[in-house]
Coordinates of C-alpha atoms in Angstrom, one line a residue:
X1 CA 0.0 0.0 0.0
X2 CA 1.4 3.4 -0.9
X3 CA 2.2 5.4 2.2
X4 CA 3.4 2.4 4.3
X5 CA 7.0 1.3 4.4
X6 CA 8.5 -2.1 4.8
X7 CA 9.0 -1.4 8.5
X8 CA 5.3 -0.7 9.0
X9 CA 4.0 -3.7 7.0
X10 CA 6.2 -6.4 8.4
X11 CA 5.5 -7.8 11.9
X12 CA 7.8 -7.0 14.8
X13 CA 10.9 -9.3 14.7
X14 CA 10.9 -9.7 11.0
X15 CA 14.4 -10.6 9.8
X16 CA 16.5 -9.0 7.1
X17 CA 15.7 -12.0 4.9
X18 CA 11.9 -11.4 5.5
X19 CA 12.3 -7.8 4.4
X20 CA 14.3 -8.8 1.3
X21 CA 11.6 -11.3 0.3
X22 CA 8.9 -8.6 0.7
X23 CA 10.9 -6.2 -1.4
X24 CA 11.5 -8.9 -4.0
X25 CA 7.7 -9.6 -4.2
X26 CA 7.0 -5.9 -4.7
X27 CA 9.7 -5.4 -7.3
X28 CA 8.6 -8.4 -9.4
X29 CA 5.0 -7.2 -9.4
X30 CA 6.0 -3.7 -10.4
X31 CA 8.3 -5.0 -13.2
X32 CA 5.6 -7.4 -14.5
X33 CA 3.0 -4.6 -14.7
X34 CA 5.4 -2.5 -16.9
X35 CA 5.8 -5.1 -19.6
X36 CA 2.9 -5.6 -22.1
X37 CA 2.2 -8.8 -24.1
X38 CA 3.1 -6.9 -27.3
X39 CA 6.6 -6.1 -25.8
X40 CA 7.4 -9.8 -25.7
X41 CA 5.6 -11.0 -28.8
X42 CA 2.5 -12.4 -27.1
X43 CA -1.1 -11.9 -28.3
X44 CA -2.9 -9.8 -25.6
X45 CA -6.3 -11.5 -26.1
X46 CA -9.6 -10.2 -24.8
X47 CA -10.8 -9.3 -21.3
X48 CA -7.4 -8.6 -19.8
X49 CA -7.8 -7.1 -16.3
X50 CA -4.1 -7.4 -15.4
X51 CA -1.8 -4.5 -16.2
X52 CA 1.2 -5.8 -18.0
X53 CA 1.9 -9.5 -18.1
X54 CA 0.1 -12.3 -16.2
X55 CA 2.1 -14.5 -13.9
X56 CA 1.7 -17.5 -16.1
X57 CA 3.0 -15.5 -19.1
X58 CA 6.2 -14.6 -17.1
X59 CA 6.6 -18.2 -16.1
X60 CA 6.1 -19.3 -19.8
X61 CA 8.7 -16.8 -21.0
X62 CA 11.2 -17.7 -18.3
X63 CA 10.7 -21.5 -18.7
X64 CA 9.7 -22.1 -15.1
X65 CA 6.6 -23.5 -13.5
X66 CA 3.7 -21.2 -12.8
X67 CA 3.4 -22.3 -9.2
X68 CA 7.1 -21.7 -8.6
X69 CA 7.0 -18.2 -10.1
X70 CA 3.9 -17.4 -8.2
X71 CA 5.6 -18.3 -4.9
X72 CA 8.6 -16.3 -5.9
X73 CA 6.5 -13.2 -6.5
X74 CA 4.6 -13.8 -3.3
X75 CA 7.8 -13.6 -1.3
X76 CA 7.7 -17.2 -0.2
X77 CA 11.0 -18.8 1.1
X78 CA 12.0 -20.7 -2.0
X79 CA 15.5 -21.1 -3.5
X80 CA 16.3 -19.7 -6.9
X81 CA 19.4 -20.4 -8.9
X82 CA 21.3 -17.9 -10.9
X83 CA 20.2 -19.4 -14.2
X84 CA 16.5 -19.2 -13.2
X85 CA 16.8 -15.6 -12.0
X86 CA 18.5 -14.7 -15.3
X87 CA 15.6 -16.2 -17.2
X88 CA 13.1 -14.2 -15.1
X89 CA 15.1 -11.1 -15.7
X90 CA 15.0 -11.7 -19.4
X91 CA 11.3 -12.4 -19.4
X92 CA 10.7 -9.1 -17.5
X93 CA 13.1 -7.2 -19.8
X94 CA 15.2 -5.9 -16.9
X95 CA 18.2 -3.8 -17.6
X96 CA 21.6 -4.3 -15.9
X97 CA 20.8 -2.2 -12.8
X98 CA 17.4 -3.9 -12.4
X99 CA 18.9 -7.3 -12.9
X100 CA 21.5 -6.6 -10.1
X101 CA 18.7 -5.4 -7.9
X102 CA 16.7 -8.6 -8.5
X103 CA 19.8 -10.7 -7.6
X104 CA 20.5 -8.9 -4.4
X105 CA 16.9 -9.1 -3.3
X106 CA 16.9 -12.8 -4.0
X107 CA 19.9 -13.2 -1.7
X108 CA 22.5 -13.8 -4.4
X109 CA 24.8 -11.1 -3.0
X110 CA 26.2 -11.0 0.6
X111 CA 24.5 -8.7 3.1
X112 CA 26.4 -6.5 5.5
X113 CA 25.1 -6.0 9.0
X114 CA 25.3 -3.7 10.8
X115 CA 25.9 -0.9 8.4
X116 CA 29.5 0.3 8.6
X117 CA 30.3 3.7 10.0
X118 CA 30.7 6.5 7.5
X119 CA 34.0 6.3 5.6
X120 CA 36.9 8.3 6.8
X121 CA 37.8 10.5 3.9
X122 CA 41.4 11.3 3.3
X123 CA 42.4 15.0 3.7
X124 CA 43.5 14.9 0.1
X125 CA 39.8 14.5 -0.9
X126 CA 39.0 17.9 0.4
X127 CA 42.1 19.3 -1.5
X128 CA 40.7 17.7 -4.7
X129 CA 37.2 19.2 -4.1
X130 CA 38.7 22.6 -3.5
X131 CA 40.9 22.3 -6.6
X132 CA 37.8 21.7 -8.8
X133 CA 36.5 25.3 -8.1
X134 CA 34.7 27.1 -9.6
X135 CA 32.9 23.8 -10.4
X136 CA 30.6 22.8 -7.5
X137 CA 31.7 19.4 -6.2
X138 CA 30.9 17.2 -3.2
X139 CA 31.4 13.7 -1.9
X140 CA 28.0 11.9 -1.6
X141 CA 27.1 8.4 -0.6
X142 CA 24.2 6.3 -2.2
X143 CA 21.8 7.7 0.4
X144 CA 22.6 11.2 -0.8
X145 CA 24.3 12.2 2.5
X146 CA 26.9 14.9 1.6
X147 CA 30.1 14.0 3.4
X148 CA 32.3 16.8 2.1
X149 CA 32.0 19.7 -0.3
X150 CA 33.7 22.8 -1.7
X151 CA 32.8 26.5 -1.6
X152 CA 30.9 26.6 -4.9
X153 CA 28.8 23.7 -3.8
X154 CA 27.9 25.5 -0.6
X155 CA 27.1 28.6 -2.6
X156 CA 24.9 26.6 -4.9
X157 CA 22.7 25.3 -2.1
X158 CA 22.9 28.1 0.3
X159 CA 24.3 28.4 3.9
X160 CA 21.0 27.4 5.6
X161 CA 20.4 24.5 3.3
X162 CA 23.8 23.0 4.2
X163 CA 22.7 22.4 7.8
X164 CA 22.4 18.6 8.6
X165 CA 19.0 17.4 7.5
X166 CA 19.0 14.7 10.1
X167 CA 21.8 12.7 11.7
X168 CA 25.3 14.1 11.0
X169 CA 25.1 15.1 7.4
X170 CA 23.3 17.4 5.0
X171 CA 21.1 15.2 2.7
X172 CA 20.4 16.5 -0.8
X173 CA 17.4 14.2 -1.3
X174 CA 15.8 15.4 1.9
X175 CA 16.5 19.0 0.9
X176 CA 14.7 18.5 -2.4
X177 CA 11.7 16.9 -0.7
X178 CA 11.1 19.4 2.1
X179 CA 12.4 22.7 0.8
X180 CA 9.5 25.1 0.0
X181 CA 9.3 26.2 -3.7
X182 CA 10.5 29.7 -2.9
X183 CA 13.7 28.4 -1.5
X184 CA 14.3 25.1 -3.3
X185 CA 17.4 25.5 -5.4
X186 CA 16.4 22.6 -7.8
X187 CA 14.9 24.0 -11.0
X188 CA 14.0 20.6 -12.7
X189 CA 12.6 18.8 -9.7
X190 CA 10.1 16.8 -11.7
X191 CA 13.0 15.1 -13.6
X192 CA 15.6 14.9 -10.8
X193 CA 13.5 13.7 -7.9
X194 CA 12.3 10.4 -9.6
X195 CA 15.9 9.7 -10.7
X196 CA 17.3 10.3 -7.2
X197 CA 14.6 8.0 -5.6
X198 CA 15.4 5.3 -8.2
X199 CA 19.2 5.5 -7.3
X200 CA 18.3 5.3 -3.6
X201 CA 16.0 2.2 -4.3
X202 CA 18.8 0.4 -6.2
X203 CA 21.3 1.1 -3.3
X204 CA 18.6 0.0 -0.8
X205 CA 18.6 -3.4 -2.4
X206 CA 22.0 -4.0 -0.9
X207 CA 21.0 -3.0 2.6
X208 CA 17.4 -4.3 3.1
X209 CA 16.8 -4.9 6.8
X210 CA 19.7 -2.8 8.0
X211 CA 18.4 -0.5 10.7
X212 CA 20.0 2.7 9.4
X213 CA 18.6 2.2 5.9
X214 CA 15.2 1.2 7.1
X215 CA 15.0 4.3 9.4
X216 CA 16.2 6.5 6.5
X217 CA 13.5 5.2 4.2
X218 CA 10.9 5.5 6.9
X219 CA 11.9 9.0 7.7
X220 CA 11.5 10.1 4.1
X221 CA 8.2 8.3 3.8
X222 CA 6.8 9.9 6.9
X223 CA 7.7 13.4 5.6
X224 CA 6.7 13.2 2.0
X225 CA 3.8 11.6 0.2
X226 CA 5.6 12.3 -3.1
X227 CA 8.5 10.2 -1.9
X228 CA 6.1 7.4 -0.9
X229 CA 4.5 7.4 -4.4
X230 CA 7.9 7.3 -6.2
X231 CA 9.2 4.6 -3.8
X232 CA 6.2 2.4 -4.6
X233 CA 7.1 2.5 -8.3
X234 CA 10.0 0.1 -7.7
X235 CA 12.2 1.9 -10.2
X236 CA 15.9 1.5 -9.9
X237 CA 18.7 3.4 -11.6
X238 CA 22.5 3.7 -11.3
X239 CA 24.3 6.9 -10.2
X240 CA 25.3 8.3 -13.5
X241 CA 25.5 11.7 -15.3
X242 CA 22.2 13.5 -15.7
X243 CA 21.2 17.2 -16.2
X244 CA 20.4 19.2 -13.0
X245 CA 19.0 22.7 -13.2
X246 CA 19.5 25.1 -10.2
X247 CA 18.1 28.5 -9.4
X248 CA 20.4 30.9 -7.6
X249 CA 19.2 34.4 -6.4
X250 CA 22.4 36.1 -7.5
X251 CA 23.7 34.0 -10.4
X252 CA 20.4 33.0 -12.0
X253 CA 19.5 29.7 -13.7
X254 CA 22.3 27.1 -13.9
X255 CA 22.2 24.0 -16.1
X256 CA 24.8 21.5 -14.8
X257 CA 25.6 17.9 -15.6
X258 CA 25.9 16.1 -12.3
X259 CA 28.8 13.7 -13.0
X260 CA 29.5 10.8 -10.7
X261 CA 33.2 9.7 -10.2
X262 CA 34.0 6.6 -8.3
X263 CA 36.4 6.6 -5.4
X264 CA 38.8 3.6 -5.3
X265 CA 38.8 2.1 -1.9
X266 CA 35.7 3.9 -0.7
X267 CA 32.5 1.8 -1.2
X268 CA 29.2 3.4 -2.2
X269 CA 30.6 6.9 -2.3
X270 CA 31.2 9.2 -5.3
X271 CA 32.7 12.5 -6.1
X272 CA 29.9 14.4 -7.7
X273 CA 31.1 17.3 -10.0
X274 CA 28.6 19.7 -11.5
X275 CA 29.8 20.5 -15.0
X276 CA 28.3 23.4 -17.0
X277 CA 26.1 22.4 -19.9
X278 CA 26.9 25.4 -22.0
X279 CA 29.2 28.4 -22.3
X280 CA 26.6 30.6 -20.6
X281 CA 26.4 28.2 -17.7
X282 CA 30.2 28.2 -17.5
X283 CA 30.1 32.0 -17.1
X284 CA 27.5 31.7 -14.3
X285 CA 29.5 29.0 -12.6
X286 CA 32.5 31.3 -12.5
X287 CA 30.3 34.0 -10.9
X288 CA 29.1 31.4 -8.4
X289 CA 32.7 30.6 -7.5
X290 CA 33.5 34.3 -6.9
X291 CA 30.8 34.8 -4.3
X292 CA 31.9 35.4 -0.7
X293 CA 32.2 32.2 1.5
X294 CA 28.9 31.1 3.0
X295 CA 26.7 31.6 -0.1
X296 CA 23.1 32.9 0.0
X297 CA 20.7 32.6 2.8
X298 CA 16.9 32.6 3.1
X299 CA 14.5 33.3 5.9
X300 CA 11.3 31.4 4.9
X301 CA 10.2 28.5 7.1
X302 CA 10.4 24.9 6.0

């Protein structure tokens, strides 16, 4: 049900394995609903009440028994081999990120409990971030916690926005969800927010049942109906370059390509560099980098 998270729907004492099976069931149903019979060369027939494929059609395409697939989609404790999961992934037309997500939810990748402490970043990382100025740059993890940033990044979001959203770090997804329109720096929220939630969902597949991650998802769900609706779509995506648009009261509109760079030796963290999309954006980024430390502020209430 939209509006209820995994933590709310499962009974007290549910294990990480229980949570993964519940997530697996939801994911398979959502993927099945997105594939039409025409997509896979089947004749739709008459009086179809099911959006997308029927369970028996997925089973037929994957070469597995209908009962077995039904149990898999219901989250029952059954074993699935790598070969069978690949067949299901092909039947549902999953891409690479979705296929990896399916495998993790099915228990084909090791879980890590409890969640490790935030990584200790080398002092050289801050030097790298500062050297990238005037380009805004930050270190972000897959939950969108911002672990470190340079001056232009602070100027882009504003001094007040850089306060910790919850816990120890500023969280850019939280900021996008709760900032009022007058003070939200994101100018293409309708495109960026679904993408960020899909990246979070893909990362969550590696941490289902971990208290810190479950609490993070629950906190976002409790605060935002929009997040709950996006989370229920079961869409997953990798962290890769996409266009972000920002509004700044002094610089104006900025079109920047958020580019994710991996950090060797630091798991699930990226250096995110905001690269101007045009010559005009380059000029505005240079103006952004010349602003006094601290950036802009706002006084409206959240």
